[in-house]
Short mmCIF file of C-alpha atoms in Angstrom, two decimals:
data_model
loop_
_atom_site.label_atom_id
_atom_site.label_comp_id
_atom_site.label_asym_id
_atom_site.label_seq_id
_atom_site.Cartn_x
_atom_site.Cartn_y
_atom_site.Cartn_z
CA MET P 129 -13.82 10.39 122.25
CA ASN P 130 -12.80 10.80 125.89
CA TRP P 131 -9.62 12.87 126.13
CA ARG P 132 -9.59 12.97 129.89
CA ARG P 133 -6.90 10.32 130.06
CA GLN P 134 -3.87 10.86 127.89
CA VAL P 135 -3.07 8.15 125.36
CA PRO P 136 0.30 6.57 126.24
CA ALA P 137 3.06 7.36 123.75
CA GLY P 138 3.76 3.67 123.32
CA ALA P 139 0.20 3.06 122.16
CA VAL P 140 0.44 5.83 119.58
CA LEU P 141 3.70 4.40 118.25
CA ALA P 142 2.23 0.92 118.11
CA ARG P 143 -0.65 2.18 115.95
CA CYS P 144 1.78 3.92 113.64
CA LEU P 145 3.79 0.74 113.24
CA CYS P 146 0.64 -1.20 112.46
CA THR P 147 -0.49 1.18 109.72
CA ALA P 148 2.80 1.90 107.98
CA GLU P 149 5.76 -0.13 106.84
CA VAL P 150 8.69 1.62 108.44
CA ASP P 151 12.11 1.74 106.81
CA VAL P 152 14.21 1.92 110.00
CA ALA P 153 17.45 2.33 108.05
CA ALA P 154 16.01 5.29 106.16
CA VAL P 155 14.85 6.98 109.35
CA THR P 156 18.28 6.44 110.92
CA GLN P 157 20.17 7.79 107.90
CA LEU P 158 17.95 10.85 107.59
CA TYR P 159 18.12 11.56 111.31
CA ARG P 160 21.91 11.38 111.32
CA ARG P 161 22.08 14.04 108.63
CA LEU P 162 19.63 16.29 110.43
CA SER P 163 21.13 15.81 113.89
CA ALA P 164 24.56 16.81 112.54
CA LEU P 165 23.29 20.36 112.03
CA ARG P 166 24.63 22.71 114.65
CA ALA P 167 21.94 24.14 116.89
CA THR P 168 23.42 27.65 116.66
CA GLY P 169 25.62 29.07 113.96
CA GLY P 170 26.26 27.58 110.56
CA THR P 171 24.23 28.29 107.43
CA THR P 172 22.82 24.90 106.43
CA THR P 173 19.16 24.39 107.37
CA ALA P 174 17.15 21.23 107.86
CA GLY P 175 15.17 22.19 104.79
CA GLN P 176 18.34 22.21 102.68
CA VAL P 177 19.31 18.80 104.04
CA LEU P 178 15.88 17.45 103.11
CA ASN P 179 16.05 18.97 99.63
CA GLN P 180 19.40 17.31 99.02
CA TYR P 181 18.05 14.03 100.36
CA VAL P 182 15.14 14.15 97.91
CA ARG P 183 17.41 15.15 95.01
CA GLU P 184 19.34 11.94 95.63
CA GLY P 185 16.22 10.07 94.58
CA ARG P 186 15.08 9.16 98.08
CA LYS P 187 11.50 9.25 99.28
CA VAL P 188 10.60 10.86 102.57
CA THR P 189 7.45 9.78 104.39
CA LYS P 190 5.61 11.82 106.98
CA TYR P 191 6.27 9.10 109.53
CA GLU P 192 10.03 9.40 108.96
CA LEU P 193 9.84 13.18 109.35
CA ASP P 194 7.74 12.86 112.51
CA ARG P 195 10.29 10.49 114.04
CA CYS P 196 13.14 12.86 113.20
CA ILE P 197 11.24 15.80 114.72
CA LYS P 198 10.58 13.81 117.88
CA GLU P 199 14.25 12.84 118.28
CA LEU P 200 15.58 16.31 117.51
CA ARG P 201 13.15 17.80 119.99
CA LYS P 202 14.17 15.27 122.64
CA TYR P 203 17.78 16.41 122.39
CA GLY P 204 16.95 20.12 122.40
CA LYS P 205 17.49 20.78 118.68
CA HIS P 206 14.30 22.78 118.39
CA GLN P 207 15.42 25.00 115.52
CA SER P 208 16.17 22.05 113.24
CA ALA P 209 12.90 20.33 114.21
CA LEU P 210 10.96 23.51 113.44
CA GLN P 211 12.68 23.82 110.06
CA ILE P 212 11.46 20.32 109.18
CA MET P 213 7.89 21.34 109.96
CA GLU P 214 8.29 24.49 107.89
CA TRP P 215 9.59 22.35 105.02
CA MET P 216 6.55 20.08 105.38
CA ASP P 217 4.24 23.08 105.34
CA VAL P 218 5.75 24.47 102.10
CA ARG P 219 5.19 21.09 100.47
CA ASN P 220 1.57 20.96 101.65
CA ILE P 221 2.06 17.84 103.76
CA ASN P 222 -1.13 17.54 105.79
CA PHE P 223 -0.89 18.46 109.46
CA SER P 224 -2.96 16.82 112.16
CA SER P 225 -4.10 18.75 115.24
CA ARG P 226 -1.18 17.21 117.12
CA ASP P 227 1.20 18.49 114.42
CA TYR P 228 -0.07 22.05 114.84
CA ALA P 229 0.46 21.70 118.60
CA THR P 230 3.98 20.35 118.09
CA ARG P 231 4.85 23.22 115.77
CA LEU P 232 3.53 25.74 118.29
CA GLY P 233 5.75 24.27 120.99
CA LEU P 234 8.79 24.33 118.69
CA ILE P 235 8.16 27.96 117.76
CA SER P 236 8.10 28.83 121.45
CA GLU P 237 11.41 27.06 122.03
CA ALA P 238 13.16 28.43 118.93
CA LYS P 239 11.65 31.91 118.58
CA GLY P 240 10.02 32.75 121.89
CA ILE P 241 6.55 32.75 123.38
CA ALA P 242 5.42 35.89 121.53
CA ALA P 243 6.04 34.11 118.22
CA ALA P 244 4.11 31.08 119.51
CA GLU P 245 1.17 33.34 120.45
CA ASN P 246 1.18 34.85 116.96
CA TYR P 247 1.19 31.37 115.42
CA PHE P 248 -1.73 30.32 117.61
CA SER P 249 -3.70 33.43 116.56
CA SER P 250 -3.09 32.62 112.89
CA LEU P 251 -4.47 29.08 113.14
CA PRO P 252 -7.83 28.21 111.57
CA GLN P 253 -10.58 28.24 114.18
CA LEU P 254 -11.01 24.48 113.76
CA GLU P 255 -7.41 23.94 114.90
CA LYS P 256 -7.84 25.99 118.06
CA ASN P 257 -8.69 22.92 120.08
CA LEU P 258 -7.52 20.99 123.14
CA TYR P 259 -4.19 20.16 121.45
CA THR P 260 -3.13 23.67 120.47
CA TYR P 261 -4.65 25.28 123.56
CA GLY P 262 -2.81 22.69 125.61
CA ALA P 263 0.45 23.39 123.77
CA LEU P 264 0.14 27.14 124.38
CA LEU P 265 -0.67 26.52 128.04
CA ASN P 266 2.41 24.34 128.30
CA CYS P 267 4.52 27.17 126.82
CA TYR P 268 3.24 29.58 129.46
CA CYS P 269 3.89 27.07 132.24
CA LYS P 270 7.42 26.30 131.05
CA GLY P 271 8.05 30.04 130.85
CA LYS P 272 6.75 30.54 134.40
CA MET P 273 4.11 32.97 133.10
CA GLU P 274 1.54 32.38 135.82
CA ASP P 275 -0.99 35.09 134.92
CA LYS P 276 -1.21 34.10 131.27
CA ALA P 277 -1.32 30.41 132.16
CA LEU P 278 -4.21 30.86 134.59
CA ALA P 279 -6.16 33.05 132.15
CA LEU P 280 -5.77 30.48 129.38
CA PHE P 281 -6.61 27.63 131.74
CA LYS P 282 -9.82 29.44 132.74
CA LYS P 283 -10.76 29.76 129.07
CA MET P 284 -10.08 26.05 128.54
CA GLU P 285 -12.36 25.28 131.47
CA GLU P 286 -15.11 27.39 129.89
CA MET P 287 -14.65 25.45 126.63
CA ASN P 288 -14.72 22.18 128.59
CA ILE P 289 -11.26 21.13 127.29
CA ALA P 290 -9.28 21.51 130.53
CA PHE P 291 -8.45 17.84 130.93
CA THR P 292 -5.57 15.92 132.49
CA PHE P 293 -2.80 17.47 130.40
CA ALA P 294 -3.89 21.00 131.29
CA TYR P 295 -3.90 20.25 135.02
CA ASN P 296 -0.51 18.56 134.70
CA SER P 297 0.87 21.67 133.01
CA LEU P 298 -0.33 23.87 135.88
CA MET P 299 1.22 21.49 138.40
CA THR P 300 4.49 21.75 136.50
CA LEU P 301 4.22 25.54 136.67
CA TYR P 302 3.79 25.60 140.43
CA LEU P 303 6.63 23.17 140.98
CA ARG P 304 8.84 25.34 138.77
CA LEU P 305 7.80 28.39 140.80
CA ASP P 306 8.69 26.49 143.99
CA GLN P 307 5.08 26.62 145.16
CA PRO P 308 4.41 22.93 145.84
CA GLU P 309 1.57 23.78 148.22
CA LYS P 310 -0.57 24.74 145.19
CA VAL P 311 -0.47 21.25 143.67
CA PRO P 312 -2.79 19.35 146.08
CA PRO P 313 -5.69 21.79 145.46
CA LEU P 314 -5.34 21.14 141.73
CA ILE P 315 -5.59 17.40 142.40
CA GLU P 316 -8.76 18.01 144.38
CA GLY P 317 -10.10 20.11 141.50
CA MET P 318 -9.52 17.21 139.11
CA ARG P 319 -11.36 14.82 141.40
CA LYS P 320 -14.33 17.17 141.78
CA ARG P 321 -14.60 17.40 137.98
CA ASN P 322 -14.21 13.64 137.60
CA ILE P 323 -11.00 14.09 135.59
CA ALA P 324 -8.77 11.05 135.83
CA LEU P 325 -5.29 11.35 137.31
CA ASP P 326 -2.60 9.72 135.19
CA THR P 327 0.90 8.61 136.12
CA VAL P 328 2.30 12.10 135.55
CA SER P 329 -0.37 13.63 137.81
CA TYR P 330 0.39 11.24 140.65
CA ASN P 331 4.15 11.67 140.26
CA MET P 332 3.83 15.46 140.54
CA TYR P 333 1.42 15.03 143.44
CA MET P 334 4.13 13.06 145.25
CA ARG P 335 6.74 15.61 144.21
CA SER P 336 4.71 18.40 145.77
CA TYR P 337 4.81 16.68 149.17
CA SER P 338 8.53 16.05 148.71
CA GLY P 339 8.92 19.78 148.07
CA LEU P 340 7.15 20.39 151.37
CA ASN P 341 9.54 17.94 153.08
CA ASP P 342 6.56 15.75 153.89
CA ILE P 343 7.76 12.21 153.16
CA GLU P 344 4.67 10.80 154.87
CA GLY P 345 2.57 12.74 152.36
CA VAL P 346 4.61 11.20 149.53
CA GLU P 347 3.97 7.71 150.88
CA ARG P 348 0.28 8.50 151.38
CA VAL P 349 -0.07 9.44 147.70
CA PHE P 350 1.70 6.25 146.68
CA GLU P 351 -0.73 4.24 148.80
CA GLU P 352 -3.61 6.08 147.08
CA MET P 353 -2.22 5.01 143.71
CA MET P 354 -2.04 1.40 144.87
CA LYS P 355 -5.60 1.54 146.16
CA GLU P 356 -7.39 3.69 143.56
CA ASP P 357 -5.68 2.92 140.27
CA GLU P 358 -2.76 0.50 140.37
CA GLN P 359 -2.47 0.72 136.59
CA THR P 360 -1.05 4.24 136.94
CA ILE P 361 2.00 2.80 138.71
CA ASP P 362 4.93 2.17 136.40
CA TRP P 363 8.71 2.38 136.59
CA THR P 364 8.58 6.21 136.61
CA THR P 365 6.55 6.04 139.82
CA TYR P 366 9.26 4.03 141.56
CA SER P 367 11.92 6.31 140.08
CA SER P 368 10.16 9.35 141.54
CA LEU P 369 9.65 7.60 144.86
CA ALA P 370 13.32 6.65 145.03
CA SER P 371 14.42 10.22 144.26
CA PHE P 372 12.22 11.55 147.07
CA TYR P 373 13.74 9.04 149.49
CA VAL P 374 17.23 10.04 148.36
CA LYS P 375 16.38 13.69 149.03
CA ALA P 376 15.10 12.75 152.49
CA GLY P 377 18.25 10.71 153.22
CA LEU P 378 16.26 7.46 153.47
CA ASN P 379 18.73 5.36 151.49
CA GLU P 380 17.34 1.93 152.36
CA LYS P 381 13.85 2.91 151.29
CA ALA P 382 15.37 4.39 148.13
CA ALA P 383 17.16 1.11 147.40
CA SER P 384 13.90 -0.80 147.88
CA ALA P 385 12.11 1.51 145.43
CA LEU P 386 14.92 1.02 142.91
CA ARG P 387 14.54 -2.74 143.12
CA GLN P 388 10.84 -2.27 142.32
CA LEU P 389 11.82 -0.01 139.44
CA GLU P 390 13.96 -2.77 137.95
CA GLU P 391 11.06 -5.22 138.15
CA GLU P 392 8.78 -2.82 136.27
CA MET P 393 11.09 -1.39 133.62
CA GLY P 394 11.81 -4.21 131.18
CA PRO P 395 15.28 -5.19 129.93
CA LYS P 396 15.54 -2.75 127.01
CA ASN P 397 14.31 0.48 128.61
CA GLU P 398 17.35 2.74 128.21
CA LEU P 399 15.70 5.71 129.91
CA ALA P 400 14.94 3.64 133.00
CA TYR P 401 18.55 2.45 133.11
CA ARG P 402 19.67 6.07 133.24
CA PHE P 403 17.49 6.80 136.24
CA LEU P 404 18.79 3.70 137.98
CA ILE P 405 22.39 4.73 137.36
CA SER P 406 21.84 8.26 138.60
CA LEU P 407 19.87 7.21 141.69
CA TYR P 408 22.24 4.42 142.69
CA ALA P 409 25.02 7.00 142.54
CA GLY P 410 22.86 9.22 144.75
CA ILE P 411 22.86 6.60 147.51
CA SER P 412 26.52 5.67 146.90
CA LYS P 413 25.74 2.10 145.78
CA SER P 414 28.77 1.65 143.55
CA GLY P 415 28.29 -2.10 143.15
CA GLU P 416 24.68 -1.69 142.04
CA LEU P 417 25.70 1.11 139.71
CA HIS P 418 28.22 -1.09 137.87
CA ARG P 419 25.78 -4.01 137.79
CA VAL P 420 23.12 -1.87 136.12
CA TRP P 421 25.65 -0.46 133.62
CA LYS P 422 26.73 -3.98 132.70
CA SER P 423 23.09 -5.01 132.28
CA LEU P 424 22.41 -2.02 130.03
CA LYS P 425 25.35 -2.88 127.78
CA SER P 426 24.34 -6.53 127.52
CA ASN P 427 20.67 -5.85 126.76
CA LEU P 428 21.06 -3.05 124.22
CA GLN P 429 22.92 -3.33 120.94
CA THR P 430 23.87 0.33 120.90
CA ILE P 431 24.14 2.81 123.73
CA ASN P 432 23.49 6.44 122.98
CA ASN P 433 25.52 9.40 124.16
CA LEU P 434 23.01 10.38 126.84
CA SER P 435 23.43 7.05 128.65
CA TYR P 436 27.21 7.45 128.58
CA LEU P 437 26.76 10.97 129.91
CA VAL P 438 24.65 9.80 132.85
CA MET P 439 27.20 7.10 133.66
CA LEU P 440 30.12 9.55 133.56
CA GLN P 441 28.23 11.95 135.81
CA ALA P 442 27.46 9.12 138.26
CA LEU P 443 31.10 8.00 138.36
CA GLY P 444 32.20 11.58 138.89
CA LYS P 445 29.78 11.87 141.79
CA LEU P 446 31.34 8.76 143.35
CA ASN P 447 34.89 9.98 142.61
CA ASP P 448 35.54 6.74 140.71
CA VAL P 449 38.08 8.20 138.30
CA ASP P 450 39.47 4.86 137.11
CA ALA P 451 36.04 3.63 136.04
CA LEU P 452 35.36 7.02 134.49
CA LYS P 453 38.49 6.73 132.34
CA THR P 454 37.41 3.26 131.20
CA THR P 455 33.89 4.42 130.36
CA LEU P 456 35.21 7.46 128.54
CA GLU P 457 37.43 5.23 126.42
CA GLU P 458 34.48 2.91 125.67
CA TRP P 459 32.50 5.88 124.43
CA ARG P 460 35.37 7.12 122.29
CA SER P 461 35.64 3.77 120.56
CA SER P 462 31.91 3.35 119.96
CA ARG P 463 30.59 6.88 119.37
CA SER P 464 28.92 7.86 116.12
CA ASN P 465 29.20 11.59 116.83
CA TYR P 466 31.12 13.70 119.30
CA ASP P 467 29.11 15.01 122.23
CA LEU P 468 30.53 17.97 124.12
CA ARG P 469 28.39 17.18 127.17
CA LEU P 470 30.43 14.03 127.82
CA ALA P 471 33.67 15.98 127.58
CA ASN P 472 32.31 18.47 130.12
CA ALA P 473 31.30 15.65 132.48
CA ALA P 474 34.81 14.21 132.30
CA ILE P 475 36.39 17.62 132.85
CA ILE P 476 34.25 18.18 135.96
CA ALA P 477 35.28 14.81 137.40
CA PHE P 478 38.99 15.27 136.64
CA LEU P 479 39.10 18.77 138.10
CA LYS P 480 37.22 17.56 141.17
CA SER P 481 40.07 15.07 141.71
CA GLY P 482 42.73 17.69 140.97
CA MET P 483 43.74 15.98 137.72
CA ILE P 484 44.43 19.14 135.72
CA LYS P 485 46.43 17.55 132.89
CA GLU P 486 43.72 14.98 132.24
CA ALA P 487 41.06 17.69 132.23
CA GLU P 488 43.06 19.86 129.83
CA SER P 489 43.61 16.86 127.56
CA VAL P 490 39.86 16.28 127.33
CA LEU P 491 39.30 19.96 126.47
CA GLN P 492 41.92 19.80 123.72
CA GLU P 493 40.28 16.65 122.34
CA ALA P 494 36.89 18.38 122.41
CA MET P 495 38.25 21.38 120.51
CA GLN P 496 39.60 19.05 117.82
CA ASN P 497 36.32 17.14 117.44
CA SER P 498 33.64 19.74 118.05
CA ASN P 499 32.72 23.23 116.89
CA GLY P 500 31.86 24.16 120.45
CA PRO P 501 30.96 26.43 122.05
CA PHE P 502 33.30 25.72 124.96
CA PHE P 503 31.97 28.26 127.47
CA LYS P 504 30.97 25.70 130.08
CA ALA P 505 34.26 23.83 129.91
CA ARG P 506 36.31 26.98 130.24
CA GLU P 507 34.09 28.18 133.06
CA MET P 508 34.89 24.95 134.94
CA PHE P 509 38.61 25.69 134.64
CA THR P 510 38.03 29.30 135.69
CA THR P 511 36.20 28.20 138.84
CA PHE P 512 38.77 25.52 139.62
CA PHE P 513 41.76 27.87 139.39
CA LEU P 514 39.98 30.57 141.37
CA ASN P 515 39.23 28.10 144.15
CA HIS P 516 42.93 27.16 144.15
CA HIS P 517 44.02 30.83 144.20
CA GLN P 518 45.61 30.65 140.74
CA VAL P 519 44.04 33.86 139.51
CA ASN P 520 46.15 34.38 136.39
CA SER P 521 45.21 30.94 135.07
CA ALA P 522 41.57 31.55 135.95
CA LEU P 523 41.57 34.87 134.11
CA LYS P 524 43.13 33.22 131.06
CA TYR P 525 40.29 30.72 130.82
CA MET P 526 37.63 33.37 131.33
CA GLU P 527 39.18 35.48 128.58
CA ALA P 528 39.19 32.45 126.26
CA ALA P 529 35.50 31.84 126.98
CA ILE P 530 34.56 35.47 126.36
CA SER P 531 36.54 35.55 123.11
CA GLU P 532 34.10 33.12 121.46
CA VAL P 533 30.86 34.68 122.73
CA LYS P 534 28.41 35.95 120.13
CA ASN P 535 25.09 37.69 120.73
CA ASN P 536 25.39 37.56 124.54
CA GLU P 537 24.79 33.79 124.54
CA TRP P 538 26.90 33.33 127.67
CA HIS P 539 27.83 35.32 130.76
CA PRO P 540 30.49 34.56 133.37
CA ASN P 541 29.46 32.85 136.59
CA PRO P 542 28.55 35.67 139.06
CA ASP P 543 30.34 33.83 141.90
CA ASP P 544 33.52 33.71 139.82
CA VAL P 545 33.27 37.43 139.07
CA ASP P 546 32.86 38.16 142.80
CA LYS P 547 35.93 36.05 143.62
CA PHE P 548 38.02 37.88 141.02
CA PHE P 549 37.06 41.28 142.39
CA LYS P 550 37.62 40.19 145.99
CA TYR P 551 41.11 39.00 145.09
CA PHE P 552 41.95 42.23 143.22
CA GLU P 553 40.68 44.34 146.11
CA GLU P 554 42.71 42.37 148.66
CA LYS P 555 45.82 42.65 146.47
CA ARG P 556 45.03 46.31 145.66
CA ASP P 557 45.42 45.32 142.03
CA VAL P 558 43.69 48.06 140.03
CA ASP P 559 45.12 46.83 136.73
CA GLY P 560 43.69 43.34 137.30
CA ALA P 561 40.27 44.77 138.18
CA GLU P 562 40.32 46.97 135.08
CA GLN P 563 41.28 44.02 132.90
CA LEU P 564 38.32 42.07 134.32
CA CYS P 565 35.97 45.01 133.62
CA LYS P 566 37.12 45.13 129.98
CA LEU P 567 36.25 41.45 129.64
CA LEU P 568 32.86 41.91 131.28
CA LYS P 569 32.04 44.80 128.97
CA LYS P 570 32.60 42.58 125.93
CA VAL P 571 29.66 40.41 127.02
CA ASN P 572 27.49 43.29 128.34
CA TYR P 573 28.04 42.20 131.93
CA LEU P 574 29.64 45.39 133.22
CA ASP P 575 26.87 46.43 135.62
CA SER P 576 26.63 48.60 138.73
CA LYS P 577 27.79 45.74 140.95
CA ALA P 578 30.96 45.34 138.89
CA TYR P 579 31.63 49.08 139.03
CA HIS P 580 31.05 49.03 142.77
CA SER P 581 33.74 46.38 143.12
CA LEU P 582 36.07 48.29 140.80
CA LEU P 583 35.65 51.45 142.89
CA GLN P 584 36.38 49.51 146.08
CA THR P 585 39.61 48.26 144.50
CA TYR P 586 40.64 51.83 143.63
CA VAL P 587 39.87 52.97 147.19
CA ALA P 588 41.83 50.03 148.68
CA ALA P 589 44.81 50.85 146.44
CA GLY P 590 44.58 54.58 147.21
CA LYS P 591 44.43 55.43 143.50
CA LEU P 592 42.38 58.02 141.66
CA ALA P 593 40.36 57.78 138.44
CA PRO P 594 39.33 61.28 137.33
CA ASP P 595 37.38 59.97 134.31
CA MET P 596 35.37 57.39 136.26
CA ARG P 597 32.10 59.35 136.37
CA THR P 598 32.17 59.81 132.61
CA ARG P 599 32.82 56.08 132.11
CA MET P 600 30.03 55.05 134.42
CA GLU P 601 27.48 57.40 132.88
CA ALA P 602 28.43 56.18 129.39
CA ASP P 603 27.68 52.65 130.58
CA GLY P 604 24.32 53.68 132.02
CA ILE P 605 25.31 53.30 135.68
CA ASP P 606 23.35 55.23 138.31
CA THR P 607 25.97 57.13 140.36
CA ARG P 608 23.70 58.02 143.26
CA GLY P 609 23.67 56.44 146.73
CA GLU P 610 26.41 54.19 148.09
CA ILE P 611 28.17 53.82 144.74
CA GLY P 612 28.19 57.61 144.43
CA ALA P 613 29.99 57.94 147.77
CA LEU P 614 32.67 55.53 146.56
CA LEU P 615 32.91 57.41 143.28
CA GLU P 616 33.67 60.68 145.04
CA LYS P 617 36.67 59.04 146.73
CA VAL P 618 38.33 58.12 143.44
CA LEU P 619 37.57 61.30 141.46
CA GLY P 620 40.11 63.44 143.28
CA ASP P 621 39.82 67.21 143.00
CA CYS P 622 38.56 67.21 139.42
#
């Protein structure tokens, strides 16, 4: 079998549908139970949910579990997806090579790359193949681990399994590392080895030229696609092309690409609708944005939270608060589960327009309907009040955010911290700076930079702190150099 061209996901799904009678209602019901699990915190596992489901006399097929894993993974619920695979393993449900690769990727997301490496090492030799090698390579590339990625890629080349997916992973790595100039040589390497470029390859090839601010290079790649393999062009190609034009400020060319996107996408492609909405907002085409949203709602029976999120973000970008309120209300009336991301999008838009009461109302609603965490929302309020010189209100929201932090899962925005310290220094407010340091210490964010700012505030206020050296040493702060000179000024004669 020739694995040099990846099999489209749609083709795989079509084969599954042809070989198994799918109970859509069962998949939906099971997925709703599993998706309700909180990604962090809580004690109920996906395995416990599945056990209860089976105890109710329901049958669970591998196809249903695979679909749930795919959806959970799509929405970033890697821990729950991994727990399903662990449940399958305990019950001796046969894994394919693709399943082993999926599990490896989930382990990396949920437990870290070291755990994924251990899992790979434990696999039977037969399962150390292009799928699992490719999954491990993808983990390294996503983690920006260039040395390990290149070493593994070299080994895959030696085994003659470095096909399209492997090259695409390396291209992703270099784009993540902001090294777009390294992508074209990879494309040339594929061509020398007679390895076919797929749609993803071409899209990243175009993206590399966009990263180099070479719009002519982008267009040249597109022309190559048209000439060499027109079948690789789909709606994602036009979406990428439009985004590059938006970046270059070529709005008319972007609009033309978006019209081509609509011709290619099909009427029920929700993902394509999202790109259209976001990109039309990017070129300030409000009329087109609302037309596409109306088309989405008329062509799809249900609209998921992610589409509502994209629409709210687009309306916020265009400062269309009235339409945002209407869309928010539509979501409230139709939602099957509360999504904190939508609340955050609304809060951003309301604060951007100075509508504090509306933003606070959304936060209160979110706190009533969600278990949180609410770090991001409170950070938005912190930043807003700091920018409007309402420091006491800003500090209140930062304190509220820090109060719910567990296991260092969130840190304050460094720019906000700098603004706080600058204000306290200007006002010679030592008490305010000390209060901020106490908050930072609670989330292990009291570093040398924070102490430097605290010392500057003491110096500006002309106050002494005889115990400061002891405090700093207890917190592991190096008191040499510039910070040491400041320290001497606040120690007094002690």
